[in-house]
Amino acid sequence: MANMSPKKAVMPHQPAEVRNKNFDEVALGYTAQIAKEEAERCLDCRHKPCVDGCPVRIDIPRFIKQIREGDEERAYRILSLSTSLPAVCGRVCPQESQCEQRCVRGLKGEPVAIGRLERYVADRHNEKAKVWPDPIASNGHKVAIIGSGPSGLSCAGDLARMGYEVTIFEALHTPGGVLVYGIPEFRLPKAIVEKEIKGLTALGVKIETNSVVGKLISVDELFEEGFEAVYIATGAGLPRFMNIPGENLKGVYSANEFLTRINLMKAYLPDSDTPLRPAKHVAVVGGGNVAMDAARCAKRLGAEVTVVYRRGLEEMPARKEEIDHAMEEGIVFKTLCNPTEILGDEHKNVMGMTCVEMELGQPDESGRRRPVVKEGSEFTLEVDAVIMSIGTSPNPLIRTTTPGLDTDRRGCIITDRRGQTSREGVFAGGDAVSGAATVILAMGAGKTAAAAIHEYIQSK
Ligand code: FAD
Ligand code: SF4
Ligand code: SF4
C-alpha cells in the first residue's frame, strides 16, 4: 500500500545557527527507515513521466522499487546504468526542474524525493564498497580528454569501460572541475568526488594535473602524440564583471576566485597558503546558485553578508532550496538593487558600494520583467569586500589555439548533437558547449560523446 502523505519525508539537517559556522555537509541524508517511507510514496507509474525529466534517463521507479524491497545494491546497479556520479547528482541536481517536476505525486502535494533517494542509495553503496574495479584490458586506442569536471569524467569512465586508453589533461592541481573548486564542501563533500575519481583511475584512466592544454600542449600536438580523438570538456570558468568603477580594488573577487580559494585552497584554515583578506561585511552581487554558494561561504568565514540582486526574489535564478538555506543562515537579501560603483580608501581597499534601487518594467527578450532604475534612489552599502557573481563564459584559450574549431558569439564550441565539433576527431561537451549549465547535463554530454568517439574510432 503506497504512502499517500502529500509531503516528502523530511531530510535531517544541521541546525542553521550551527551550520553557518562550519563547512560540514548541511543535509545529513535519509536513514534506512526514512528512505523506505519515502520510497513507498512512489506509485510505480507505468508511463514513468519522471524518467522523461532526467537528462540521463535513470529508470527511477525501478531503482525506487529496490529501496522498497530493501535491495540497495540492486538499486545502485540500476542507477549505474545511466549515471557514473549518483552520489553527486543526488545532492546537486536541480531536481525540482527535472525529474521531480514530472512526478505525478507533485500534482497534489510534493513530488517523490527522487534526488534524496538517489543520494541514499549511492551513499549506502559507497559506505560498503571497498574493492576498486579491476583495470580493463586495452583495445589499443588512445583518447585524450581536456578537463576533469563531470563531463570529462563521465566521458572518461565510459571510454575506459570500453577498453580505451584514456588520459585526462587537467589545468588545476586537483581533478574534479567545479565539483571540487566551485561547489562548497557543505553541499558536496569532496571525499565523495575523490572516491568517484579513484574508481576511474582504478579502471586505468590516467589524469595529468597541472596540464593546461593550449599552453603546455595544443590539441594538434595531442594528435601527434598518438591520441586518435580528443574530447574538450573545459567548462565555462571565465568570470564576467559589471565594468563599473572600483572593480579592481583590493577586496573585490569573482565568485570563482573566492570559491576556488575556499574549496580548493582551504583558505578558511589558519595555515592556508592562500588566505582571504578578513572582511566584516561582504556584498555578493548576483542571484544564481553560484552567488548563494559564495554568500554562504562568506558567512561561514564570519562576515555579515548581503546578496545584492537587481530583480525581485521571485525572479532569482538560484534554486529555492539554496535561497531558503541562505536566508535561514542569516544572509540578508537586498533585491531590486544594482551596484553602480565600488568605493575605495586611500590604500585602494574596498570601503563601500554605491547602489541604486530598481523597479520591474516590461518583460525583456528573456520573458522576465526588465529592471529599471528608480530615480533618486542612490545609496551606499557599507562593505569591505565584494564578490561578483554575474555569470561566466568559456575560457578563450582552447578556441584561440585550435585552428578550425568553430565557436559561437558567446565563445561556446559548436557541435552536433553527438558532440562532434568542426574539427575531425575533436569532440566537445558540457559547459564549454552549452555555457554555464548543470552537472547532469555536462555528464550526459560526456556519455553521448563517449559513444560518438567509440563509433568514430571503430569506423576509421
Ligand atoms: P567544469 O566542471 O567547469 O570542469 C572543467 C575543467 O576543465 C576544470 O577542472 C578546468 O580546470 C579544466 N580546464 C579548463 N581549461 C582547461 C585547459 N585549457 N586545459 C586543461 N584543463 C582545463 N550544477 C548543478 O547541477 N547543481 C549545482 O548545485 C551547481 N552548483 C554550482 C555551483 C558553482 C559555484 C558553480 C560554479 C557551478 C555550479 N553548477 C551546478 C554548475 C555545474 O557545476 C557545471 O555545469 C558543471 O560542472 C560543468 O561541467 P564541465 O565538466 O563541463 O566543466
Ligand atoms: Fe533526477 Fe538528477 Fe537523478 Fe536524473 S540524475 S533522476 S535529474 S536527481
Ligand atoms: Fe514514482 Fe513519481 Fe515516477 Fe510515478 S512519476 S514512478 S510516482 S517517481
Coordinates of C-alpha atoms and ligand atoms in Angstrom, one line a residue:
M1 CA 0.0 0.0 0.0
A2 CA 1.5 3.3 -1.1
N3 CA 2.4 6.0 1.4
M4 CA -0.1 8.8 0.4
S5 CA 1.5 11.6 2.5
P6 CA 1.4 14.8 0.4
K7 CA 4.8 15.8 1.8
K8 CA 8.3 14.4 1.1
A9 CA 9.9 12.7 4.1
V10 CA 11.9 15.5 5.8
M11 CA 15.7 15.5 5.3
P12 CA 17.6 15.8 8.5
H13 CA 19.8 19.0 8.5
Q14 CA 22.4 20.6 10.7
P15 CA 20.6 23.5 12.5
A16 CA 21.1 26.8 10.7
E17 CA 22.8 28.6 13.7
V18 CA 25.3 25.7 13.9
R19 CA 26.0 25.1 10.2
N20 CA 26.6 28.7 9.4
K21 CA 29.8 28.5 11.3
N22 CA 31.2 25.3 9.8
F23 CA 31.9 23.7 6.4
D24 CA 30.4 20.3 7.2
E25 CA 27.6 19.0 5.0
V26 CA 24.3 20.7 5.7
A27 CA 21.9 17.9 4.7
L28 CA 22.6 14.8 6.6
G29 CA 20.9 12.2 4.4
Y30 CA 18.0 9.8 4.9
T31 CA 18.2 6.8 7.3
A32 CA 17.1 3.4 6.0
Q33 CA 13.7 3.8 7.6
I34 CA 13.1 7.3 6.2
A35 CA 14.3 6.2 2.8
K36 CA 11.8 3.2 2.8
E37 CA 8.9 5.5 3.8
E38 CA 9.8 7.9 1.0
A39 CA 10.2 5.1 -1.5
E40 CA 6.6 4.0 -0.6
R41 CA 5.3 7.3 -1.9
C42 CA 6.3 6.3 -5.5
L43 CA 3.3 4.9 -7.4
D44 CA 5.5 2.9 -9.9
C45 CA 3.7 4.7 -12.8
R46 CA 3.6 2.6 -15.9
H47 CA 4.4 5.6 -18.2
K48 CA 7.3 6.8 -15.9
P49 CA 6.9 10.5 -16.5
C50 CA 9.7 11.3 -14.1
V51 CA 12.2 9.4 -16.4
D52 CA 11.5 12.0 -19.2
G53 CA 12.6 14.7 -16.8
C54 CA 16.0 13.2 -16.1
P55 CA 18.7 14.2 -18.7
V56 CA 20.4 10.7 -18.4
R57 CA 17.0 8.8 -18.2
I58 CA 17.6 6.9 -15.0
D59 CA 14.9 4.2 -14.6
I60 CA 13.6 6.0 -11.5
P61 CA 10.6 3.8 -10.5
R62 CA 12.8 0.7 -10.9
F63 CA 15.6 1.9 -8.6
I64 CA 13.0 3.2 -6.0
K65 CA 11.3 -0.2 -6.1
Q66 CA 14.5 -1.8 -5.0
I67 CA 14.7 0.5 -2.0
R68 CA 11.1 -0.5 -1.0
E69 CA 12.3 -4.1 -1.3
G70 CA 15.4 -3.4 0.8
D71 CA 17.9 -4.3 -2.0
E72 CA 20.0 -1.2 -2.1
E73 CA 22.9 -2.8 -4.1
R74 CA 20.4 -3.7 -6.9
A75 CA 19.1 -0.1 -6.8
Y76 CA 22.7 1.1 -7.1
R77 CA 23.3 -1.1 -10.2
I78 CA 20.2 0.4 -11.8
L79 CA 21.5 3.9 -11.2
S80 CA 24.9 3.0 -12.5
L81 CA 23.4 2.0 -15.9
S82 CA 22.7 5.7 -16.5
T83 CA 24.9 7.8 -14.3
S84 CA 28.5 7.5 -13.1
L85 CA 28.1 10.0 -10.3
P86 CA 24.9 9.2 -8.4
A87 CA 26.2 10.4 -5.1
V88 CA 26.9 13.8 -6.7
C89 CA 23.7 14.1 -8.8
G90 CA 21.5 13.1 -5.8
R91 CA 22.9 16.1 -4.0
V92 CA 23.3 18.8 -6.6
C93 CA 20.8 18.2 -9.4
P94 CA 18.1 20.8 -9.7
Q95 CA 15.6 18.0 -9.3
E96 CA 12.7 20.5 -9.0
S97 CA 13.1 21.5 -12.6
Q98 CA 14.0 18.0 -13.8
C99 CA 12.8 14.5 -12.7
E100 CA 10.7 15.7 -9.7
Q101 CA 9.0 18.3 -11.8
R102 CA 7.4 15.5 -13.9
C103 CA 6.5 13.3 -10.9
V104 CA 2.7 12.7 -10.7
R105 CA 2.8 13.0 -6.9
G106 CA 3.6 16.6 -7.4
L107 CA 0.1 17.3 -8.8
K108 CA -1.5 17.1 -5.4
G109 CA 1.4 17.7 -3.0
E110 CA 5.1 17.3 -3.1
P111 CA 6.8 15.0 -5.7
V112 CA 8.7 11.9 -4.6
A113 CA 12.1 13.0 -3.3
I114 CA 13.9 11.3 -6.1
G115 CA 17.2 13.1 -5.6
R116 CA 17.3 12.3 -1.9
L117 CA 16.6 8.6 -2.6
E118 CA 19.4 8.6 -5.3
R119 CA 21.8 10.1 -2.7
Y120 CA 20.7 7.5 -0.1
V121 CA 21.4 4.5 -2.5
A122 CA 24.8 5.9 -3.6
D123 CA 25.9 6.7 0.0
R124 CA 25.0 3.2 1.2
H125 CA 26.9 1.7 -1.7
N126 CA 29.9 3.9 -1.1
E127 CA 30.0 3.0 2.6
K128 CA 30.3 -0.7 1.7
A129 CA 32.3 -0.6 -1.5
K130 CA 35.9 -1.4 -0.6
V131 CA 37.0 -3.1 -3.7
W132 CA 38.0 -0.9 -6.7
P133 CA 37.2 -2.1 -10.2
D134 CA 40.0 -4.0 -11.9
P135 CA 41.7 -2.3 -14.9
I136 CA 40.1 -3.1 -18.2
A137 CA 42.2 -4.7 -21.0
S138 CA 43.3 -2.1 -23.5
N139 CA 41.8 -2.1 -27.0
G140 CA 44.9 -0.3 -28.2
H141 CA 43.3 3.1 -29.0
K142 CA 44.2 6.3 -27.1
V143 CA 41.8 9.1 -26.4
A144 CA 42.7 12.5 -24.8
I145 CA 40.2 14.4 -22.6
I146 CA 40.7 18.0 -21.7
G147 CA 39.2 18.9 -18.4
S148 CA 38.3 16.7 -15.4
G149 CA 34.9 18.1 -14.5
P150 CA 31.7 16.0 -14.6
S151 CA 31.7 16.0 -18.4
G152 CA 35.3 14.8 -18.8
L153 CA 35.0 12.3 -16.0
S154 CA 31.8 10.7 -17.4
C155 CA 33.3 10.5 -20.9
A156 CA 36.5 9.0 -19.5
G157 CA 34.6 6.4 -17.5
D158 CA 32.5 5.2 -20.4
L159 CA 35.5 5.0 -22.8
A160 CA 37.7 3.3 -20.2
R161 CA 35.0 0.6 -19.7
M162 CA 35.1 0.0 -23.5
G163 CA 38.8 -0.6 -23.3
Y164 CA 40.2 2.8 -24.5
E165 CA 43.4 4.2 -23.0
V166 CA 42.2 7.5 -21.7
T167 CA 44.3 10.4 -20.5
I168 CA 42.7 13.4 -18.9
F169 CA 44.6 16.7 -19.0
E170 CA 43.6 19.0 -16.2
A171 CA 44.8 22.6 -15.7
L172 CA 44.4 22.6 -11.9
H173 CA 46.4 20.6 -9.4
T174 CA 43.3 18.6 -8.4
P175 CA 40.8 16.8 -10.7
G176 CA 37.0 17.3 -10.4
G177 CA 36.3 20.7 -12.1
V178 CA 33.5 22.7 -10.4
L179 CA 32.7 19.7 -8.2
V180 CA 35.9 20.4 -6.3
Y181 CA 36.7 24.1 -6.9
G182 CA 33.2 25.6 -7.1
I183 CA 30.5 23.7 -5.2
P184 CA 31.3 24.1 -1.4
E185 CA 32.1 21.2 0.9
F186 CA 28.9 21.8 2.9
R187 CA 26.8 20.9 -0.2
L188 CA 29.0 18.3 -1.8
P189 CA 31.7 16.7 0.4
K190 CA 34.9 16.4 -1.6
A191 CA 35.6 12.9 -0.3
I192 CA 32.6 11.8 -2.5
V193 CA 34.2 13.3 -5.6
E194 CA 37.6 11.8 -4.7
K195 CA 36.1 8.4 -4.4
E196 CA 34.5 8.6 -7.8
I197 CA 37.8 9.7 -9.3
K198 CA 39.7 6.9 -7.6
G199 CA 37.2 4.5 -9.2
L200 CA 38.1 5.9 -12.6
T201 CA 41.8 5.7 -12.1
A202 CA 41.4 2.1 -10.9
L203 CA 39.8 1.4 -14.3
G204 CA 43.0 2.6 -15.9
V205 CA 42.2 6.3 -16.6
K206 CA 45.3 8.5 -16.4
I207 CA 45.0 12.0 -15.0
E208 CA 47.7 14.6 -15.8
T209 CA 47.1 17.5 -13.5
N210 CA 48.8 21.0 -13.8
S211 CA 48.5 20.5 -17.6
V212 CA 46.9 23.5 -19.3
V213 CA 46.1 22.5 -22.9
G214 CA 46.7 25.4 -25.1
K215 CA 49.8 26.4 -23.2
L216 CA 51.7 23.1 -22.3
I217 CA 50.5 21.2 -25.3
S218 CA 48.0 22.0 -28.1
V219 CA 45.1 20.0 -29.4
D220 CA 47.0 19.4 -32.6
E221 CA 50.0 18.1 -30.7
L222 CA 47.8 15.7 -28.8
F223 CA 47.1 14.0 -32.2
E224 CA 50.8 14.0 -33.0
E225 CA 51.3 12.1 -29.7
G226 CA 49.1 9.3 -30.9
F227 CA 45.7 10.2 -29.5
E228 CA 43.1 9.3 -32.0
A229 CA 40.3 11.5 -30.7
V230 CA 40.1 14.5 -28.3
Y231 CA 37.2 15.4 -26.0
I232 CA 37.1 19.1 -24.9
A233 CA 35.4 19.5 -21.6
T234 CA 36.9 22.7 -20.3
G235 CA 33.8 24.2 -18.8
A236 CA 32.9 27.9 -18.6
G237 CA 35.1 29.2 -15.9
L238 CA 35.8 32.7 -17.2
P239 CA 34.1 35.2 -14.8
R240 CA 32.1 38.2 -16.0
F241 CA 32.4 41.6 -14.3
M242 CA 30.0 44.6 -14.4
N243 CA 32.5 47.0 -15.7
I244 CA 31.7 49.6 -13.0
P245 CA 34.3 51.9 -11.4
G246 CA 36.2 50.2 -8.5
E247 CA 36.1 46.6 -9.6
N248 CA 40.0 46.5 -9.5
L249 CA 40.1 47.5 -5.8
K250 CA 41.6 45.1 -3.1
G251 CA 38.7 43.1 -1.7
V252 CA 36.8 42.6 -5.0
Y253 CA 36.6 39.0 -6.1
S254 CA 35.0 37.0 -8.8
A255 CA 32.8 34.3 -7.2
N256 CA 35.0 31.7 -9.0
E257 CA 38.2 33.0 -7.4
F258 CA 36.6 33.3 -4.0
L259 CA 35.2 29.8 -4.1
T260 CA 38.4 28.3 -5.5
R261 CA 40.4 29.8 -2.7
I262 CA 38.0 28.4 -0.1
N263 CA 37.2 25.0 -1.6
L264 CA 40.5 24.0 -3.3
M265 CA 43.0 26.0 -1.2
K266 CA 41.1 25.7 2.1
A267 CA 41.5 29.5 2.7
Y268 CA 39.4 29.1 5.9
L269 CA 42.1 27.1 7.7
P270 CA 44.6 29.1 9.8
D271 CA 47.7 27.6 8.0
S272 CA 46.3 28.1 4.4
D273 CA 48.9 29.4 1.9
T274 CA 46.2 31.5 0.2
P275 CA 44.3 33.2 3.0
L276 CA 41.5 35.6 2.2
R277 CA 41.6 39.2 3.4
P278 CA 39.5 39.3 6.6
A279 CA 36.1 41.0 5.8
K280 CA 33.3 42.1 8.2
H281 CA 30.6 42.9 5.7
V282 CA 30.6 41.3 2.3
A283 CA 28.3 42.1 -0.6
V284 CA 27.6 39.3 -3.1
V285 CA 26.3 40.6 -6.5
G286 CA 24.1 38.2 -8.4
G287 CA 21.1 35.9 -7.7
G288 CA 22.2 32.5 -9.1
N289 CA 23.4 29.3 -7.4
V290 CA 27.0 30.4 -7.5
A291 CA 26.0 33.7 -5.7
M292 CA 24.3 31.6 -3.0
D293 CA 27.4 29.4 -2.6
A294 CA 29.7 32.4 -2.3
A295 CA 27.4 34.1 0.2
R296 CA 27.1 31.0 2.4
C297 CA 30.9 30.6 2.3
A298 CA 31.5 34.2 3.3
K299 CA 29.0 33.8 6.2
R300 CA 30.9 30.8 7.4
L301 CA 34.1 32.9 7.4
G302 CA 32.4 35.1 10.0
A303 CA 31.2 38.1 7.8
E304 CA 27.8 39.8 7.7
V305 CA 26.6 39.0 4.1
T306 CA 24.2 40.9 1.8
V307 CA 23.2 39.5 -1.5
V308 CA 22.5 42.3 -4.0
Y309 CA 20.3 41.4 -6.9
R310 CA 18.7 43.6 -9.5
R311 CA 15.4 41.8 -9.8
G312 CA 13.0 40.5 -7.2
L313 CA 13.2 37.4 -5.0
E314 CA 10.6 35.7 -7.3
E315 CA 12.9 36.2 -10.4
M316 CA 16.1 34.9 -8.7
P317 CA 17.5 32.1 -10.8
A318 CA 19.0 30.2 -7.8
R319 CA 17.3 27.0 -6.6
K320 CA 14.6 27.8 -4.0
E321 CA 16.2 25.4 -1.6
E322 CA 19.5 27.3 -1.7
I323 CA 17.8 30.6 -1.2
D324 CA 15.9 29.2 1.8
H325 CA 19.1 27.8 3.3
A326 CA 20.9 31.1 2.8
M327 CA 18.1 33.0 4.5
E328 CA 18.0 30.5 7.4
E329 CA 21.7 31.0 7.8
G330 CA 21.3 34.8 8.3
I331 CA 22.2 36.1 4.9
V332 CA 20.4 39.4 4.1
F333 CA 18.8 39.8 0.6
K334 CA 18.7 43.2 -0.9
T335 CA 16.6 42.7 -4.1
L336 CA 15.7 45.3 -6.7
C337 CA 19.1 46.8 -6.1
N338 CA 22.0 47.3 -8.5
P339 CA 25.6 48.4 -7.8
T340 CA 26.9 51.5 -9.7
E341 CA 30.4 51.9 -8.1
I342 CA 32.7 50.2 -5.6
L343 CA 34.3 52.8 -3.4
G344 CA 37.9 52.5 -2.0
D345 CA 40.0 54.2 0.7
E346 CA 43.5 55.7 0.1
H347 CA 45.1 52.2 0.2
K348 CA 42.7 51.0 -2.6
N349 CA 40.8 48.8 -0.2
V350 CA 37.1 48.4 -0.6
M351 CA 35.2 50.6 1.8
G352 CA 31.6 50.7 0.3
M353 CA 29.5 50.1 -2.7
T354 CA 27.1 52.7 -4.2
C355 CA 23.8 51.1 -5.4
V356 CA 20.5 52.2 -6.9
E357 CA 17.1 50.8 -6.3
M358 CA 15.3 49.2 -9.2
E359 CA 11.8 48.5 -10.2
L360 CA 10.5 46.0 -12.7
G361 CA 9.3 47.3 -16.1
Q362 CA 8.2 45.5 -19.2
P363 CA 9.4 41.9 -20.0
D364 CA 12.7 41.7 -21.9
E365 CA 13.7 39.2 -24.6
S366 CA 14.1 36.5 -21.9
G367 CA 10.5 37.0 -20.9
R368 CA 11.5 38.3 -17.4
R369 CA 10.5 41.8 -16.4
R370 CA 13.3 44.3 -17.1
P371 CA 14.7 46.1 -14.0
V372 CA 14.8 49.9 -14.4
V373 CA 16.5 52.4 -12.2
K374 CA 14.3 54.2 -9.7
E375 CA 15.1 57.9 -10.0
G376 CA 16.9 59.5 -7.0
S377 CA 17.3 56.2 -5.1
E378 CA 21.1 56.1 -4.8
F379 CA 22.5 54.9 -1.5
T380 CA 25.8 53.4 -0.2
L381 CA 26.2 50.0 1.3
E382 CA 29.0 49.8 3.9
V383 CA 31.0 46.8 2.8
D384 CA 34.7 45.8 2.9
A385 CA 34.6 43.0 0.3
V386 CA 32.5 42.5 -2.9
I387 CA 32.1 39.2 -4.7
M388 CA 30.9 39.5 -8.3
S389 CA 28.7 36.6 -9.3
I390 CA 27.0 37.6 -12.5
G391 CA 27.9 34.7 -14.8
T392 CA 30.8 33.0 -16.6
S393 CA 31.7 32.1 -20.1
P394 CA 34.2 29.6 -21.6
N395 CA 37.9 30.5 -21.4
P396 CA 39.2 31.5 -24.9
L397 CA 42.5 29.5 -24.6
I398 CA 41.3 26.4 -26.4
R399 CA 39.5 28.2 -29.2
T400 CA 42.4 30.5 -29.9
T401 CA 44.9 27.7 -30.0
T402 CA 42.9 25.2 -32.1
P403 CA 42.7 26.2 -35.7
G404 CA 39.4 25.4 -37.4
L405 CA 37.4 24.9 -34.2
D406 CA 34.1 26.8 -34.7
T407 CA 32.6 28.7 -31.7
D408 CA 29.6 30.9 -31.4
R409 CA 29.4 34.6 -30.3
R410 CA 29.5 33.6 -26.6
G411 CA 32.7 31.7 -27.2
C412 CA 31.0 28.3 -26.8
I413 CA 32.2 25.5 -29.0
I414 CA 29.7 24.5 -31.7
T415 CA 29.0 20.8 -32.0
D416 CA 26.4 18.5 -33.5
R417 CA 24.1 16.7 -31.0
R418 CA 26.6 13.9 -30.5
G419 CA 29.4 16.3 -29.6
Q420 CA 31.3 16.3 -32.9
T421 CA 33.0 19.7 -33.5
S422 CA 34.0 21.3 -36.8
R423 CA 37.4 19.5 -36.5
E424 CA 37.6 15.9 -37.4
G425 CA 38.3 13.7 -34.3
V426 CA 37.6 16.6 -31.9
F427 CA 34.5 16.3 -29.8
A428 CA 33.3 18.7 -27.1
G429 CA 30.6 18.9 -24.4
G430 CA 29.5 20.2 -21.0
D431 CA 29.6 23.9 -20.2
A432 CA 32.3 24.5 -22.9
V433 CA 29.5 23.9 -25.4
S434 CA 26.3 24.9 -23.6
G435 CA 27.6 27.8 -21.5
A436 CA 27.1 27.5 -17.7
A437 CA 24.5 24.8 -17.1
T438 CA 24.3 21.8 -14.7
V439 CA 26.3 18.8 -13.6
I440 CA 23.9 16.2 -15.0
L441 CA 23.7 17.9 -18.4
A442 CA 27.5 18.0 -18.5
M443 CA 27.7 14.3 -17.6
G444 CA 25.0 13.5 -20.2
A445 CA 27.1 15.2 -22.9
G446 CA 30.2 13.3 -21.8
K447 CA 28.3 10.0 -22.2
T448 CA 26.9 10.9 -25.6
A449 CA 30.4 12.0 -26.8
A450 CA 31.9 8.7 -25.5
A451 CA 29.5 6.7 -27.7
A452 CA 30.3 9.0 -30.7
I453 CA 34.1 8.7 -30.1
H454 CA 33.8 5.0 -30.0
E455 CA 31.9 4.9 -33.3
Y456 CA 34.3 7.4 -34.9
I457 CA 37.5 5.4 -33.9
Q458 CA 36.0 2.0 -34.8
S459 CA 34.9 3.3 -38.2
K460 CA 38.3 4.7 -39.2
Ligands
FAD1 P1 33.8 22.1 -15.3 O1 33.2 21.4 -14.1 O2 33.9 23.5 -15.2 O3 35.2 21.4 -15.5 C1 36.1 21.9 -16.5 C2 37.5 21.5 -16.1 O4 38.4 21.8 -17.2 C3 38.1 22.3 -14.9 O5 38.6 21.4 -14.0 C4 39.1 23.2 -15.5 O6 40.2 23.5 -14.6 C5 39.6 22.4 -16.7 N1 40.1 23.2 -17.8 C6 39.7 24.4 -18.3 N2 40.5 24.8 -19.3 C7 41.5 23.8 -19.4 C8 42.6 23.7 -20.3 N3 42.9 24.6 -21.2 N4 43.4 22.6 -20.1 C9 43.1 21.7 -19.2 N5 42.1 21.7 -18.3 C10 41.3 22.8 -18.5 N6 25.2 22.5 -11.3 C11 24.3 21.7 -10.7 O7 23.8 20.8 -11.4 N7 23.9 21.8 -9.4 C12 24.5 22.7 -8.6 O8 24.2 22.8 -7.4 C13 25.6 23.5 -9.1 N8 26.2 24.4 -8.4 C14 27.2 25.2 -8.9 C15 28.0 26.0 -8.0 C16 29.0 26.7 -8.5 C17 29.8 27.6 -7.6 C18 29.4 26.6 -9.9 C19 30.5 27.4 -10.5 C20 28.6 25.8 -10.8 C21 27.6 25.1 -10.3 N9 26.8 24.2 -11.1 C22 25.9 23.4 -10.5 C23 27.1 24.1 -12.5 C24 28.0 22.8 -12.8 O9 29.0 22.6 -11.8 C25 28.6 22.9 -14.2 O10 27.5 23.0 -15.1 C26 29.4 21.6 -14.4 O11 30.5 21.4 -13.5 C27 30.0 21.7 -15.8 O12 30.8 20.6 -16.0 P2 32.0 20.5 -17.1 O13 32.7 19.2 -16.9 O14 31.5 21.0 -18.4 O15 33.0 21.7 -16.6
SF4_2 FE1 16.8 13.4 -11.0 FE2 19.3 14.2 -11.5 FE3 18.9 11.8 -10.5 FE4 18.2 12.3 -13.0 S1 20.3 12.3 -12.2 S2 17.0 11.2 -11.5 S3 17.5 14.5 -12.8 S4 18.4 13.7 -9.5
SF4_3 FE1 7.2 7.3 -8.9 FE2 6.7 9.9 -9.3 FE3 8.0 8.5 -11.1 FE4 5.4 8.0 -10.7 S1 6.2 9.9 -11.5 S2 7.0 6.5 -11.0 S3 5.3 8.4 -8.5 S4 8.7 9.0 -9.1

